[in-house]
Coordinates of C-alpha atoms and ligand atoms in Angstrom, one line a residue:
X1 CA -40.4 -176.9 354.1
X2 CA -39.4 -176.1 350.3
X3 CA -36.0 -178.7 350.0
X4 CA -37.6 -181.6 349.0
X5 CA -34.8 -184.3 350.7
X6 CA -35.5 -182.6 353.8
X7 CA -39.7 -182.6 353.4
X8 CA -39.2 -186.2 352.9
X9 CA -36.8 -187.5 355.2
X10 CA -39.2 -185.4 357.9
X11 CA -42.4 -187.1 357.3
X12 CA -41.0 -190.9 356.0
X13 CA -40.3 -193.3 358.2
X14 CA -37.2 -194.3 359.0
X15 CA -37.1 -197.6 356.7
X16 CA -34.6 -196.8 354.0
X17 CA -31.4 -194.5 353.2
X18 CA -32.0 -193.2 349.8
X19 CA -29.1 -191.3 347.5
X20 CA -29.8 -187.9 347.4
X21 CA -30.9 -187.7 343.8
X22 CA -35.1 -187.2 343.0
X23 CA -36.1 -187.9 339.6
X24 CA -39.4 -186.3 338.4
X25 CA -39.5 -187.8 334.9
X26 CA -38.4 -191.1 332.8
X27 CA -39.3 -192.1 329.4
X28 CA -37.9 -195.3 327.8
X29 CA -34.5 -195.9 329.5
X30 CA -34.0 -192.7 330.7
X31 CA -34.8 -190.5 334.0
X32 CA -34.2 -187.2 334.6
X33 CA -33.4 -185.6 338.0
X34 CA -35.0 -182.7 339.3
X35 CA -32.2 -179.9 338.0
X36 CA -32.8 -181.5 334.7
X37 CA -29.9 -183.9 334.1
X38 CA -30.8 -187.1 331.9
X39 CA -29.9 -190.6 333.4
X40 CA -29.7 -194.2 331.5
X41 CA -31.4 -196.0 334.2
X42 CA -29.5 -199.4 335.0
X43 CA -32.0 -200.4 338.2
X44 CA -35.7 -199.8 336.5
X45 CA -37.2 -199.6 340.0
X46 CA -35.8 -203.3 340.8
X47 CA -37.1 -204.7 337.3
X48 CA -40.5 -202.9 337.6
X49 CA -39.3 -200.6 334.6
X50 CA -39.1 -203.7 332.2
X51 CA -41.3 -202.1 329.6
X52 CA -39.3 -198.6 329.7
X53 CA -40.7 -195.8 331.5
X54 CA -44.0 -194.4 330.8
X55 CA -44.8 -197.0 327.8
X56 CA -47.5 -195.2 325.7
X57 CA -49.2 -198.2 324.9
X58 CA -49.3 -199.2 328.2
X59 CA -50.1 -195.7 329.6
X60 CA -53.1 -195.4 327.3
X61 CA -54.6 -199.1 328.9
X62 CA -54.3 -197.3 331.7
X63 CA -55.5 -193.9 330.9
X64 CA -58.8 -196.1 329.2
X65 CA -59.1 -198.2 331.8
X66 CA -59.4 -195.1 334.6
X67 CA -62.2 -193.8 332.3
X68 CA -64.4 -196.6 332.4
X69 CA -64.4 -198.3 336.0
X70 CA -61.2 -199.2 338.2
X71 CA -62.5 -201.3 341.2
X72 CA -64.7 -204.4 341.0
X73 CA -64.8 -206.7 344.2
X74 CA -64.2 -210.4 343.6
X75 CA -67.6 -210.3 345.1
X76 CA -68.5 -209.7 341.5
X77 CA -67.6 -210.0 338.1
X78 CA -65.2 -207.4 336.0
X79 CA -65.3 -207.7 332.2
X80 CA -61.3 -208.1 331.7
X81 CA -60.5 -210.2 334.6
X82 CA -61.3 -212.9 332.5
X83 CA -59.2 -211.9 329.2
X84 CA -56.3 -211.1 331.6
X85 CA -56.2 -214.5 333.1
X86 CA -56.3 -216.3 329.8
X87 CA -53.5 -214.5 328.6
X88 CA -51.2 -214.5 331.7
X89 CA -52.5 -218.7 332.4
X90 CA -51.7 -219.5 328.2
X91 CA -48.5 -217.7 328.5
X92 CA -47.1 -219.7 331.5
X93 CA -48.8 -222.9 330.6
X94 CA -50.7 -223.1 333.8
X95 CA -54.8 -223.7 334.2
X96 CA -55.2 -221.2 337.1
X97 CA -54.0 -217.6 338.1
X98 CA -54.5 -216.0 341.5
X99 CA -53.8 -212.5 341.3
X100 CA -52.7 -210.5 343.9
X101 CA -50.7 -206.9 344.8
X102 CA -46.9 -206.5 345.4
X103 CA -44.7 -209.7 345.1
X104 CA -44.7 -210.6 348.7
X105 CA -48.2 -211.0 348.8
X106 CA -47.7 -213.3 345.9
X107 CA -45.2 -215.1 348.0
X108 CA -47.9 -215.4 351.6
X109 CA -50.3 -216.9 348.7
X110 CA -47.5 -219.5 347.6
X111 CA -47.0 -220.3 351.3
X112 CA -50.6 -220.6 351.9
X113 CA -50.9 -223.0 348.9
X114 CA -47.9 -225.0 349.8
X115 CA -49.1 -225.6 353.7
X116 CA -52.6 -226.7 352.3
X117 CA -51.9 -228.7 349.6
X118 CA -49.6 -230.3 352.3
X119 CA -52.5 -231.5 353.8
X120 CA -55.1 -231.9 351.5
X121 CA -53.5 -233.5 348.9
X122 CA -49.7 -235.1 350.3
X123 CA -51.9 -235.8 353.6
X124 CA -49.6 -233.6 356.0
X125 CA -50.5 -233.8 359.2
X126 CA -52.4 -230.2 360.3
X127 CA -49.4 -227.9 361.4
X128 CA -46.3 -230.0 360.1
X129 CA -46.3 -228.8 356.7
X130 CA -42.7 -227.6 356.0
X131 CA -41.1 -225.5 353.0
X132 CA -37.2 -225.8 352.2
X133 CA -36.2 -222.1 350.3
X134 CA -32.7 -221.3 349.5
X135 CA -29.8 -219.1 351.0
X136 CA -29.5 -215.7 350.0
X137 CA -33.2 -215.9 349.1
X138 CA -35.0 -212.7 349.0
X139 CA -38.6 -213.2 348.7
X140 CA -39.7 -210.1 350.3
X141 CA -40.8 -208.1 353.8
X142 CA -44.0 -210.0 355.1
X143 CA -44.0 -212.4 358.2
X144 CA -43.7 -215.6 355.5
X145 CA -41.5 -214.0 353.1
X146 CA -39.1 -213.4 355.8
X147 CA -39.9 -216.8 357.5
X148 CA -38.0 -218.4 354.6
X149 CA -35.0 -215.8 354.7
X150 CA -31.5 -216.6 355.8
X151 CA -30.5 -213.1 356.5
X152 CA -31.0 -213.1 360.0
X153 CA -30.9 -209.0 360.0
X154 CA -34.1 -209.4 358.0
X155 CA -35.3 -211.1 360.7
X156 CA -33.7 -209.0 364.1
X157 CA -37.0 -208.0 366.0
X158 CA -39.1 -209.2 364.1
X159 CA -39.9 -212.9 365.4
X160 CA -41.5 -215.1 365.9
X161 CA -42.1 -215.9 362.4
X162 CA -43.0 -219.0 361.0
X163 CA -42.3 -222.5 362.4
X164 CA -40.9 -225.5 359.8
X165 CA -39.0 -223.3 357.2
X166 CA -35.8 -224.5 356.5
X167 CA -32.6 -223.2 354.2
X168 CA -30.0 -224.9 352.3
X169 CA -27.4 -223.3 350.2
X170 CA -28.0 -222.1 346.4
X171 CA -26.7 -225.6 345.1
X172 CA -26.2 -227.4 347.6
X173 CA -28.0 -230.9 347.0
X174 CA -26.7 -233.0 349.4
X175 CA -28.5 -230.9 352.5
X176 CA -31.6 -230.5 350.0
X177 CA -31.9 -234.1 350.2
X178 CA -31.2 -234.2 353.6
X179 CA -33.9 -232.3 354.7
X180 CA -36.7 -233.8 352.3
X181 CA -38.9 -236.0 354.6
X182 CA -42.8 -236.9 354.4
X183 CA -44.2 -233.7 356.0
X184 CA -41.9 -231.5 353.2
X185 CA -44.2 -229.7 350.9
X186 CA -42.4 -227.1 348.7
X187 CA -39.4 -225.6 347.8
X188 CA -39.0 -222.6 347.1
X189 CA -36.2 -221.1 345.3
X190 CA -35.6 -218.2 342.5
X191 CA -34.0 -218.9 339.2
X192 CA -31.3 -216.4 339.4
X193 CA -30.7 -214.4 342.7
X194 CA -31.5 -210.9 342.1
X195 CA -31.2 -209.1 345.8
X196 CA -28.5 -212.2 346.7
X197 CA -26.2 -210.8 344.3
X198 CA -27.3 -212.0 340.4
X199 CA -26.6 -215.4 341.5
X200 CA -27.2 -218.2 338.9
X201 CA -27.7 -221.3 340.2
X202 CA -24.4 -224.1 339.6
X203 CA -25.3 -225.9 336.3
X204 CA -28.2 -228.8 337.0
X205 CA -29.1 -227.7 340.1
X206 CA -32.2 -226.9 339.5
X207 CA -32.8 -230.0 337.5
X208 CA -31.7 -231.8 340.2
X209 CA -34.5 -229.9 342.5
X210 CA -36.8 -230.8 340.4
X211 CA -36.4 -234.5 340.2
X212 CA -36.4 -234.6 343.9
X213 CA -39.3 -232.5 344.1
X214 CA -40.9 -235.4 341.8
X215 CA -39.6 -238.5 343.5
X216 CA -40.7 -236.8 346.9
X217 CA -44.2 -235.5 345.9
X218 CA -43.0 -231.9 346.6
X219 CA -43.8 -228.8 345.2
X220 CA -41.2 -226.8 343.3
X221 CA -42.2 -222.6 343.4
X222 CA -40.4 -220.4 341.0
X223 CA -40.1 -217.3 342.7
X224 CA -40.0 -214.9 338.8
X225 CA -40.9 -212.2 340.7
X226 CA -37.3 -210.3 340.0
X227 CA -35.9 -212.2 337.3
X228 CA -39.5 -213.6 335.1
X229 CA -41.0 -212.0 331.7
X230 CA -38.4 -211.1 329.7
X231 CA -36.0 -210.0 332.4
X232 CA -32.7 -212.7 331.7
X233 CA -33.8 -213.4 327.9
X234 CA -36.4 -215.7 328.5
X235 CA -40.0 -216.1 329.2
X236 CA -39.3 -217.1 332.9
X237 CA -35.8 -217.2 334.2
X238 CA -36.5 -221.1 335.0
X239 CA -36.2 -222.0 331.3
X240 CA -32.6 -222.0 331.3
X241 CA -32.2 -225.0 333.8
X242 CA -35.3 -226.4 331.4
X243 CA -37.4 -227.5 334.4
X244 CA -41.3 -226.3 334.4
X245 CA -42.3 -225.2 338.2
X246 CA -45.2 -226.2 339.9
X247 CA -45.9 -222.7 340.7
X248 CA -44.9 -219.9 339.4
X249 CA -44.4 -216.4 340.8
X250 CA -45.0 -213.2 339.0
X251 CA -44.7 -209.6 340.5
X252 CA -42.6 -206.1 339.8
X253 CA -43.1 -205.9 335.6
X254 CA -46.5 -207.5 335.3
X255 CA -48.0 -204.0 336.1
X256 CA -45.6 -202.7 333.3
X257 CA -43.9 -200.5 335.5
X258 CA -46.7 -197.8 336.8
X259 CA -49.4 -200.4 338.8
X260 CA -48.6 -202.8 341.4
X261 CA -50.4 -206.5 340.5
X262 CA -48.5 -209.8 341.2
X263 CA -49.9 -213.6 340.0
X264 CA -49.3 -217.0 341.3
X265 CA -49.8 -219.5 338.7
X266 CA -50.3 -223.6 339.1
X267 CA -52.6 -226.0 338.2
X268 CA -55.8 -227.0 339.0
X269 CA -54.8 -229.6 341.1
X270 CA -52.3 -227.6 343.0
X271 CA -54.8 -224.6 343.0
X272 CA -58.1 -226.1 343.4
X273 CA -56.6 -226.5 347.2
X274 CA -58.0 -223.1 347.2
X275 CA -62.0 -222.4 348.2
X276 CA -64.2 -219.7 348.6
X277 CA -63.0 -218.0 351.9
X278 CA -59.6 -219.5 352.4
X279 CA -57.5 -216.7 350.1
X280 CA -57.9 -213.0 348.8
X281 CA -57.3 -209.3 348.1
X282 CA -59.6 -206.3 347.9
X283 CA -57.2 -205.0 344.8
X284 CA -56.4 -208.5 343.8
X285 CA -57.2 -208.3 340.2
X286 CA -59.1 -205.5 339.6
X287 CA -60.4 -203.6 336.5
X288 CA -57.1 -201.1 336.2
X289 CA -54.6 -203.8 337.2
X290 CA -56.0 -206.2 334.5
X291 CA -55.8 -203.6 331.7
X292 CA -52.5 -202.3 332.2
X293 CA -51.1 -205.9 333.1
X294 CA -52.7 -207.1 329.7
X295 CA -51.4 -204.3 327.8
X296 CA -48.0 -205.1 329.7
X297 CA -47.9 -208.5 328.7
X298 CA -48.8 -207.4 325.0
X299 CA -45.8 -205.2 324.8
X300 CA -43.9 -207.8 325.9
X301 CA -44.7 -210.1 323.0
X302 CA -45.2 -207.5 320.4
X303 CA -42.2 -205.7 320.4
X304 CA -40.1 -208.9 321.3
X305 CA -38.8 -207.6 324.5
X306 CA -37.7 -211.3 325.1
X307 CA -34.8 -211.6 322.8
X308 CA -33.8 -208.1 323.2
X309 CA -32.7 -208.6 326.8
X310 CA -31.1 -212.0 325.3
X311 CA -29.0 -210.5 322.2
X312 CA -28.6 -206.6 323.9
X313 CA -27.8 -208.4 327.5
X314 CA -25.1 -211.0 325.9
X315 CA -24.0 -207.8 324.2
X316 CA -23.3 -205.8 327.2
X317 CA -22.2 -209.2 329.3
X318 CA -19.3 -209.6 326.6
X319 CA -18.0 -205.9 327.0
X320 CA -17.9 -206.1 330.6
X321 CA -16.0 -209.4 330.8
X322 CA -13.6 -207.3 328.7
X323 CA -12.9 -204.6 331.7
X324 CA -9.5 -204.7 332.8
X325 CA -9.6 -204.0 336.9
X326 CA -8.1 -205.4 339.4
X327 CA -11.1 -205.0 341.7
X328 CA -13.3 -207.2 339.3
X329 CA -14.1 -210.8 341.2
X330 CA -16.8 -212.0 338.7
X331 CA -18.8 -210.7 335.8
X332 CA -22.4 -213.2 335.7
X333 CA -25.8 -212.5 333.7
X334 CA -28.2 -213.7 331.6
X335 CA -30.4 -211.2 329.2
X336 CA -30.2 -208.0 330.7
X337 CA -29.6 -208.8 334.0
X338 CA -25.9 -209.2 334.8
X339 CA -23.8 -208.3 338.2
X340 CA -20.5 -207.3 338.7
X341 CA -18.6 -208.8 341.9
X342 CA -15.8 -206.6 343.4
X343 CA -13.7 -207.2 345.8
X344 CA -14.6 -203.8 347.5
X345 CA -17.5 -202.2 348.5
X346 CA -19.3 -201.1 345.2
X347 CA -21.5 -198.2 346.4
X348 CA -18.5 -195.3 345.3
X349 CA -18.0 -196.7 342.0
X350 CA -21.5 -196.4 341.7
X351 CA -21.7 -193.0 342.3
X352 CA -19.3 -192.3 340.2
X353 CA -21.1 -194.5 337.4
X354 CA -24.1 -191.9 338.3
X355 CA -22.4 -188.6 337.8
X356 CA -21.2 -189.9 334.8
X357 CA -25.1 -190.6 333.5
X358 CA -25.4 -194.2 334.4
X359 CA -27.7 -194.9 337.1
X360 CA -26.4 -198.2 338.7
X361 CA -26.9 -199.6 342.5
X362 CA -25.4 -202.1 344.4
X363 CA -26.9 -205.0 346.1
X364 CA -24.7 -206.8 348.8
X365 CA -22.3 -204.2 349.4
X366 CA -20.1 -205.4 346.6
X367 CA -22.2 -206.4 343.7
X368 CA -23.2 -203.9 341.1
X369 CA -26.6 -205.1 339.5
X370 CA -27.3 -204.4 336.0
X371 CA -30.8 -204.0 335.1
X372 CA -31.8 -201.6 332.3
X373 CA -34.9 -201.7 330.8
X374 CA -35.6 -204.4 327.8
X375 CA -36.2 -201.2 325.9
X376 CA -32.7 -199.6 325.8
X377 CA -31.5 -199.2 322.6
X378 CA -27.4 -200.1 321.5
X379 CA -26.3 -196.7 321.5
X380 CA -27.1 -196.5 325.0
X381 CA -25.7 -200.0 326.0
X382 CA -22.7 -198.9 324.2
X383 CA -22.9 -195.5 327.0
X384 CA -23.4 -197.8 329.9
X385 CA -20.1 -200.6 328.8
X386 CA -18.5 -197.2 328.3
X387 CA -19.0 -195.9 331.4
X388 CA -18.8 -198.8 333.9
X389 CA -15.8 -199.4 331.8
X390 CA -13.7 -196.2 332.6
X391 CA -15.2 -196.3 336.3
X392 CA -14.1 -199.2 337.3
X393 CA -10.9 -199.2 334.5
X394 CA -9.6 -195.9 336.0
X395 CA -9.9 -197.1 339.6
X396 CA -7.5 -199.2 339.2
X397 CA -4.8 -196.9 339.2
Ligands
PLP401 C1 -37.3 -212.3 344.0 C2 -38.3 -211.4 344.7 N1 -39.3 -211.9 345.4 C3 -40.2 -211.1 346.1 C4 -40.0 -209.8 346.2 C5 -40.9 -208.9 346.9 O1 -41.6 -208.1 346.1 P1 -42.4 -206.8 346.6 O2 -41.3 -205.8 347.0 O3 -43.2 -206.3 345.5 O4 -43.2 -207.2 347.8 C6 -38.8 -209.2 345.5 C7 -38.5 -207.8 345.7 O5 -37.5 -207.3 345.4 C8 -38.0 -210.1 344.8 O6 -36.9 -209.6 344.2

């Protein structure tokens, strides 16, 4: 079978409906499709890319690292684990990391934490812990992860899941405090909605989470998997509200866009809950996912990828707000991670925003999310407001 949609769509499973557009290389911000035509990616693999494509410092970590020895067990010692952790647990302020894969492993680990520090340390009854996560959540595609969504089609076919999750609306405090009682251990909740539609939570919110989370002895997870390290302007997305999380959640551009590691971070007395036995992961910090997460997280610092997304992102937020269409609802972000609201389905504007160079998608139907890597320069911010602009401009008429 030489067409490569077709030698693809045969053998994959049935699981997703991709555009019919292959790329075969990226460097920076851009991609390039396989008859050669450049892209300014606006998606970066869901915030995987933050780092730009095919960073050659963090390329090189990885190159080195593939050289010298890739798997350890955790039945041993490696000789970066360590350095990794001490740079991942002083960044976040935390005394303990736990690193695992993809981000909804990350997410099981938090739930796994939550339900036994219930017990152990709230004094939970065995089997009543409960979690409280948020509307419009998306936390991933494991049992748990879906257990605390509120998209029942997530959900279709798939129970049971598990028992004494609940949802409240993004900002809703009144049915939060509702539904706090003694056997509530967490909540869970992302700083900005990335899949939900770039939502950012109504002003004090999460303030407000957090002081019931105090008053309540409850934890308070920080999902950062989407929307952490660099991705909104800040560190963690969580240090807008200024609130510090119990436990944070790190996924997607900790492997610096080519190798899948995720973290949960707390303190000891949150993580100590944790003993030989009860938690782990064959990959779970290994050699090669330490060494290109460390060089990840030096890139990150070094070449102040931080305040780029916070001066390019405001940039690029103010020239949107400035597009003249009547199919424009709302225009949201922080750093470089904004959405556009229409009132239509967004998916043809899109397309359009693609032949035209830009590679944009939409998430909800009607929400185009803007994601670029932190590493795109102005000239091509200045292409993407350009184009999103005449797309969405010229539509109107
Ligand atoms: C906020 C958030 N949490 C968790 C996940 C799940 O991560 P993964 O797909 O790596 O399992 C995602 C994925 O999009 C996410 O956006």
């Amino acid at each position: 079978m030489n067409d490569l949609f077709e030698l693809t769509d045969r053998y994959s499973s049935n699981n997703y409906s991709p555009l019919k557009l292959a790329l075969t290389k990226g460097l920076g911000a851009k991609v390039w499709d396989v008859d050669g035509n450049s892209y300014i990616d606006c998606v970066s693999g869901f915030s995987v890319v933050n780092h730009g494509h095919c960073h050659p410092k963090i390329i090189k970590a990885f190159q080195e690292q593939s050289e010298k020895i890739t798997m350890v067990s955790r039945a041993l010692y490696s000789d970066n684990l360590g350095q990794w952790e001490e740079k991942i647990c002083n960044l976040a302020n935390k005394d303990k990391v736990l690193p695992m894969n993809t981000g909804t492993e990350a997410i099981e680990t938090a739930i796994k934490i939550a339900r036994k520090w219930g017990t152990d340390v709230k004094g939970i009854e065995e089997g009543k812990p409960e979690i409280i996560a948020m509307n419009g959540n998306f936390h991933g595609r494991t049992l748990g992860a879906l257990s605390l969504s509120s998209q029942e089609s997530y959900k279709k076919g798939f129970t049971p899941l598990l028992d004494n999750m609940h949802t409240v609306d993004y900002g809703d405090v009144t049915t939060l405090k509702s539904l706090i009682n003694e056997n509530t251990a967490a909540i869970i909740l992302e700083p900005i909605q990335g899949e939900g539609g770039v939502n950012i939570p109504p002003e004090y919110f999460i303030q407000e989470v957090r002081n019931l989370c105090d008053q309540h002895n409850v934890l308070l997870i920080a999902d950062e998997i989407q929307v952490g390290l660099g991705r909104t302007g800040k560190l963690f997305a969580i240090e807008w509200e200024g609130v510090e999380p119990d436990i944070y959640l790190l996924g997607k551009s900790l492997g610096g866009g080519l190798y899948p590691i995720s973290a949960v971070l707390a303190n000891e007395d949150v993580m100590n809950v944790l003993t030989p036995g009860t938690h782990g992961s064959t990959f779970g910090g290994n050699p090669l996912a330490c060494a290109v997460s460390s060089a990840a997280l030096d890139v990150l610092i070094d070449e102040n990828l931080i305040e780029r997304s916070a001066e390019l992102g405001q940039k690029l937020l103010n020239q949107l707000q400035l597009i003249d269409s009547d199919l424009i609802v709302d225009v949201r972000g922080r750093g470089l991670f904004i959405g556009i609201e229409l009132n239509k389905p967004a998916q043809t504007y899109c397309l359009e925003m693609i032949k035209q160079g830009v590679l944009c998608k939409e998430t909800q139907g009607n929400i185009i999310r803007i994601s670029p890597p932190l590493v795109i320069d102005e000239e091509e911010i200045a292409t993407v407001a350009k184009v999103i602009t005449e797309v969405l401009e010229q539509a109107n008429h």
